[in-house]
């Protein structure tokens, strides 16, 4: 079966990439809507979510209806070019290799999963063995290009993330901590440690720490501070990088996604832009 669709658009023939989506929540829905509305030269053909209600709701919002597969294995085997993971770290652990083995490229949003070295190695080997690519969009931060550029000269990399306690609720961290997110009344540093530990304790909140450490000096040398601020109406990430090259700081104040306050609007926009880069014009702006 041919993997790409040839679609007529005026006199021009456009070769549309076929996309599969794993996870139909806040990010998955926005990506699907962007494709459906023509913001990306691609066609969403297959989707899967653990929750049938969530996938059905997504399909109901789309003009071009994708097929809902019965399970993630069937999604991996479906005739698509690229699968976008927008589900969870477990989804990455359970499906990344099988997606690559099925000769599909993969975009990963739950980047925290990659700080587990065994998962990272499996994915790197999978890309080589099956000649496929894995894309990690910049997510809810800016400046990854600069961090990659200075990676060999970095002495320290610090991320301070401020979120409303509501956006942190449900994190594994609170299972063992004395801190009750409902009782925080003033800005409080609730966590300080390595990126490697942070993504385990806050798997749905701190993917940016994983992106930073993968681009920079590694997950054990990247420091993460998490501030819970009951007055915060934005997800704020402040990055400070220092080294032989000099110093730079980046601050991003993100509007949370209305359907999932843990997720920032920029994370979705960044995924859509990454997809546009993969599917669209050959002129690429920025490193
Ligand atoms: N890279 C970044 O900067 C960044 C930013 C925000 C969120 N994220 C991550 O992206 C992922 C999606 O975020 P979201 O806001 O859309 O979450 P969400 O909770 O709104 O949606 C996730 C959906 O995936 C489904 N799901 C979870 N595990 C699954 C599995 N193993 N198989 C199939 N379906 C599964 C859930 O049922 C849910 O519908 C999360 O892991 C989140 O931590 C990354």
Coordinates of C-alpha atoms and ligand atoms in Angstrom, one line a residue:
X1 CA 0.0 0.0 0.0
X2 CA 1.4 3.4 -0.9
X3 CA 2.3 5.3 2.3
X4 CA 1.8 8.9 1.0
X5 CA -1.4 10.4 -0.4
X6 CA -1.2 12.3 -3.7
X7 CA -3.8 15.0 -3.5
X8 CA -4.7 17.5 -6.1
X9 CA -4.5 21.1 -5.0
X10 CA -5.3 23.4 -7.9
X11 CA -2.9 22.4 -10.6
X12 CA -0.3 21.2 -8.1
X13 CA 0.1 17.7 -6.9
X14 CA 1.0 17.7 -3.2
X15 CA 2.4 14.6 -1.5
X16 CA 0.8 14.5 1.9
X17 CA 2.5 12.7 4.7
X18 CA 0.2 10.3 6.6
X19 CA 0.1 10.8 10.3
X20 CA -0.9 8.5 13.2
X21 CA -1.7 9.9 16.6
X22 CA -1.1 8.1 19.9
X23 CA -3.0 10.0 22.6
X24 CA -6.0 12.1 21.9
X25 CA -5.9 14.5 24.9
X26 CA -5.1 18.2 25.0
X27 CA -2.0 18.1 22.8
X28 CA -3.3 15.3 20.5
X29 CA -6.5 17.2 19.9
X30 CA -4.8 20.5 19.0
X31 CA -2.4 18.8 16.6
X32 CA -5.3 16.9 15.0
X33 CA -7.3 20.1 14.6
X34 CA -4.2 21.9 13.1
X35 CA -3.8 19.1 10.5
X36 CA -7.6 19.0 9.8
X37 CA -7.7 22.8 9.2
X38 CA -4.9 22.6 6.7
X39 CA -2.2 24.4 8.8
X40 CA 0.0 21.4 8.1
X41 CA 0.5 19.6 4.8
X42 CA -0.4 16.2 6.2
X43 CA -3.3 13.8 6.6
X44 CA -4.3 12.4 10.0
X45 CA -5.3 8.8 9.0
X46 CA -5.1 6.7 12.3
X47 CA -5.5 7.5 16.0
X48 CA -5.5 5.5 19.2
X49 CA -6.2 6.4 22.9
X50 CA -6.7 4.2 25.9
X51 CA -10.0 6.0 26.3
X52 CA -12.5 5.2 23.6
X53 CA -14.5 8.2 24.6
X54 CA -11.6 10.5 24.2
X55 CA -10.7 9.2 20.7
X56 CA -14.4 9.3 19.7
X57 CA -14.7 12.9 20.9
X58 CA -11.6 13.9 18.9
X59 CA -12.9 12.2 15.7
X60 CA -16.3 14.0 16.2
X61 CA -14.4 17.4 16.0
X62 CA -12.6 16.6 12.7
X63 CA -13.9 17.0 9.1
X64 CA -11.5 14.4 7.7
X65 CA -12.2 11.4 10.0
X66 CA -9.2 9.2 10.9
X67 CA -9.6 5.5 11.7
X68 CA -9.6 4.6 15.4
X69 CA -7.4 1.6 15.9
X70 CA -8.2 -1.1 18.5
X71 CA -4.8 -0.9 20.1
X72 CA -1.4 0.8 20.0
X73 CA 0.2 -2.2 18.1
X74 CA -2.3 -1.7 15.3
X75 CA -1.5 2.0 15.2
X76 CA 2.2 1.2 14.9
X77 CA 1.4 -1.2 12.0
X78 CA -1.0 1.1 10.2
X79 CA 0.1 2.6 6.8
X80 CA 1.4 6.0 8.1
X81 CA 4.7 7.8 7.7
X82 CA 4.9 9.3 11.1
X83 CA 3.4 8.6 14.5
X84 CA 3.0 11.4 17.0
X85 CA 3.1 10.3 20.7
X86 CA 1.1 12.7 22.8
X87 CA 0.1 10.3 25.6
X88 CA 2.4 9.5 28.5
X89 CA 5.9 8.3 29.4
X90 CA 4.5 4.7 29.6
X91 CA 3.2 5.0 26.0
X92 CA 6.8 5.9 24.9
X93 CA 8.3 2.9 26.9
X94 CA 5.7 0.5 25.5
X95 CA 5.5 1.6 21.9
X96 CA 8.5 3.5 20.7
X97 CA 10.5 0.5 19.5
X98 CA 7.6 -1.2 17.8
X99 CA 6.8 2.0 15.9
X100 CA 10.4 2.2 14.6
X101 CA 10.4 -1.5 13.9
X102 CA 7.2 -0.9 11.8
X103 CA 9.3 1.6 9.8
X104 CA 7.6 4.8 11.0
X105 CA 9.2 8.0 12.1
X106 CA 8.2 9.1 15.6
X107 CA 7.5 12.4 17.3
X108 CA 7.7 12.2 21.1
X109 CA 6.0 14.7 23.4
X110 CA 6.5 12.7 26.7
X111 CA 10.2 13.4 26.5
X112 CA 10.7 12.6 30.2
X113 CA 10.7 8.9 29.2
X114 CA 14.0 9.4 27.4
X115 CA 15.9 10.2 30.6
X116 CA 15.7 6.5 31.3
X117 CA 19.0 5.5 29.7
X118 CA 17.8 2.1 28.6
X119 CA 14.8 3.6 26.8
X120 CA 17.0 6.3 25.2
X121 CA 19.5 3.6 24.0
X122 CA 16.7 1.4 22.6
X123 CA 15.4 4.4 20.7
X124 CA 18.8 5.4 19.3
X125 CA 19.5 1.9 18.2
X126 CA 16.0 1.5 16.7
X127 CA 16.6 4.6 14.6
X128 CA 19.8 3.2 13.3
X129 CA 18.6 -0.3 12.7
X130 CA 15.4 0.7 10.9
X131 CA 16.7 3.9 9.4
X132 CA 14.0 6.0 11.0
X133 CA 14.0 9.4 12.7
X134 CA 12.7 10.5 16.1
X135 CA 11.6 14.2 16.6
X136 CA 11.5 16.0 20.0
X137 CA 9.8 19.3 19.6
X138 CA 11.1 22.2 21.7
X139 CA 7.9 22.0 23.8
X140 CA 7.1 24.7 26.3
X141 CA 10.5 26.5 26.1
X142 CA 12.5 28.5 23.7
X143 CA 16.3 28.5 23.2
X144 CA 17.1 24.8 22.8
X145 CA 19.0 25.8 19.6
X146 CA 21.3 28.0 21.8
X147 CA 21.7 25.3 24.4
X148 CA 22.6 22.7 21.8
X149 CA 25.1 25.2 20.3
X150 CA 26.9 25.7 23.7
X151 CA 26.6 22.1 25.0
X152 CA 30.4 21.5 24.9
X153 CA 31.1 24.7 26.9
X154 CA 28.3 24.5 29.5
X155 CA 29.3 24.6 33.2
X156 CA 25.8 24.9 34.6
X157 CA 22.2 24.6 33.4
X158 CA 19.4 25.5 35.8
X159 CA 15.7 25.4 35.2
X160 CA 13.2 27.1 37.6
X161 CA 9.6 26.2 36.8
X162 CA 6.7 28.0 38.5
X163 CA 3.2 26.6 38.3
X164 CA 0.0 26.8 40.1
X165 CA -0.3 24.0 42.6
X166 CA -3.4 22.9 40.7
X167 CA -1.2 22.2 37.7
X168 CA 1.1 20.0 39.8
X169 CA -1.6 18.0 41.6
X170 CA -1.5 14.3 41.0
X171 CA 2.3 14.2 40.6
X172 CA 4.0 11.1 42.1
X173 CA 6.1 13.6 44.2
X174 CA 3.1 14.2 46.5
X175 CA 2.7 10.5 47.3
X176 CA 5.8 10.6 49.5
X177 CA 6.1 14.3 50.4
X178 CA 4.6 16.0 53.4
X179 CA 3.5 18.9 51.1
X180 CA -0.2 19.1 50.3
X181 CA -0.7 21.0 47.1
X182 CA -4.2 22.2 48.3
X183 CA -2.6 23.9 51.4
X184 CA 0.0 26.0 49.6
X185 CA -0.8 29.6 50.2
X186 CA 2.4 31.4 49.1
X187 CA 5.0 30.8 46.5
X188 CA 6.9 27.7 47.7
X189 CA 10.0 25.8 46.4
X190 CA 8.6 22.3 46.6
X191 CA 11.4 20.5 44.8
X192 CA 15.1 21.0 44.0
X193 CA 17.2 18.3 42.4
X194 CA 18.4 16.8 39.1
X195 CA 16.4 16.7 35.9
X196 CA 16.7 12.9 36.0
X197 CA 14.8 12.7 39.3
X198 CA 12.4 15.5 38.5
X199 CA 10.9 13.7 35.4
X200 CA 10.2 10.7 37.6
X201 CA 8.5 12.6 40.4
X202 CA 6.6 15.0 38.0
X203 CA 6.2 12.9 34.9
X204 CA 3.4 15.1 33.4
X205 CA 4.8 18.4 34.4
X206 CA 8.5 18.8 33.6
X207 CA 9.2 17.5 30.1
X208 CA 11.1 20.7 29.5
X209 CA 13.7 19.5 32.0
X210 CA 14.2 16.4 29.9
X211 CA 14.5 18.5 26.7
X212 CA 17.1 20.8 28.3
X213 CA 19.2 18.0 29.7
X214 CA 19.2 16.1 26.4
X215 CA 20.2 19.3 24.5
X216 CA 22.8 20.3 27.2
X217 CA 24.9 18.6 29.8
X218 CA 22.9 15.6 30.7
X219 CA 20.1 14.8 33.2
X220 CA 22.3 14.5 36.3
X221 CA 24.0 17.8 35.8
X222 CA 20.9 19.8 35.0
X223 CA 19.4 21.4 38.1
X224 CA 15.6 21.8 38.4
X225 CA 13.7 23.9 40.9
X226 CA 9.9 23.7 41.1
X227 CA 7.9 26.5 42.6
X228 CA 4.3 26.1 43.5
X229 CA 2.6 29.5 43.4
X230 CA -1.2 29.7 44.1
X231 CA -1.4 33.1 42.4
X232 CA 0.4 31.8 39.2
X233 CA -1.9 31.9 36.2
X234 CA 0.9 30.9 33.8
X235 CA 3.4 28.0 33.6
X236 CA 6.7 29.9 33.8
X237 CA 10.0 28.4 32.9
X238 CA 13.3 30.3 33.6
X239 CA 16.5 28.9 32.2
X240 CA 20.0 30.0 33.1
X241 CA 23.0 28.6 31.2
X242 CA 26.6 29.5 32.1
X243 CA 29.9 28.4 30.7
X244 CA 33.0 29.4 28.7
X245 CA 30.8 30.9 26.0
X246 CA 29.3 33.4 28.6
X247 CA 25.8 33.3 30.1
X248 CA 22.2 33.5 28.9
X249 CA 18.8 33.5 30.5
X250 CA 15.5 32.6 28.9
X251 CA 12.1 33.2 30.5
X252 CA 8.9 31.8 29.0
X253 CA 5.5 32.6 30.5
X254 CA 3.1 30.1 29.1
X255 CA -0.7 30.2 29.0
X256 CA -1.9 26.8 30.2
X257 CA -4.0 24.6 27.8
X258 CA -7.7 25.1 28.7
X259 CA -8.3 21.3 28.7
X260 CA -5.1 20.4 30.7
X261 CA -3.6 23.0 33.0
X262 CA -0.4 20.9 33.3
X263 CA 0.3 21.5 29.6
X264 CA 1.3 24.8 28.1
X265 CA -0.2 26.2 24.9
X266 CA 3.4 26.7 23.5
X267 CA 4.0 22.9 23.8
X268 CA 1.2 22.3 21.3
X269 CA 2.2 25.1 19.0
X270 CA 5.8 23.8 19.1
X271 CA 4.6 20.3 18.1
X272 CA 2.6 21.8 15.2
X273 CA 5.6 23.8 14.0
X274 CA 7.8 20.7 14.2
X275 CA 5.3 18.8 12.1
X276 CA 5.2 21.7 9.6
X277 CA 8.9 21.5 9.4
X278 CA 8.8 17.7 8.7
X279 CA 5.9 17.9 6.3
X280 CA 6.3 21.2 4.6
X281 CA 8.6 23.6 2.8
X282 CA 12.2 22.8 2.4
X283 CA 13.3 26.3 3.5
X284 CA 14.1 25.9 7.2
X285 CA 14.5 28.9 9.4
X286 CA 16.7 28.7 12.5
X287 CA 19.1 26.0 13.6
Ligands
LIG1 N1 7.4 18.1 25.5 C1 6.7 19.0 26.2 O1 7.1 20.2 26.3 C2 5.4 18.7 26.8 C3 4.6 19.7 27.3 C4 3.4 19.3 27.8 C5 3.0 18.0 27.9 N2 3.8 17.0 27.5 C6 3.5 15.6 27.6 O2 2.7 15.2 26.5 C7 1.9 14.2 26.9 C8 0.4 14.5 26.4 O3 0.0 15.7 27.1 P1 -1.5 16.2 27.1 O4 -1.6 17.5 27.8 O5 -2.1 16.0 25.8 O6 -2.1 15.1 28.1 P2 -3.6 14.6 28.3 O7 -3.7 14.0 29.6 O8 -4.5 15.8 28.0 O9 -3.8 13.5 27.2 C9 -3.1 12.3 27.1 C10 -4.0 11.3 26.5 O10 -3.2 10.1 26.2 C11 -4.0 8.9 26.6 N3 -3.0 7.9 27.0 C12 -2.1 7.9 28.1 N4 -1.3 6.9 28.1 C13 -1.7 6.2 27.0 C14 -1.2 5.0 26.4 N5 -0.2 4.3 26.9 N6 -1.8 4.5 25.2 C15 -2.8 5.2 24.7 N7 -3.3 6.4 25.2 C16 -2.7 6.8 26.3 C17 -4.9 9.4 27.8 O11 -6.0 8.5 27.8 C18 -5.2 10.8 27.4 O12 -6.4 10.9 26.6 C19 2.0 14.0 28.4 O13 2.9 12.9 28.7 C20 2.7 15.3 28.8 O14 3.5 15.1 30.0 C21 5.0 17.4 26.9

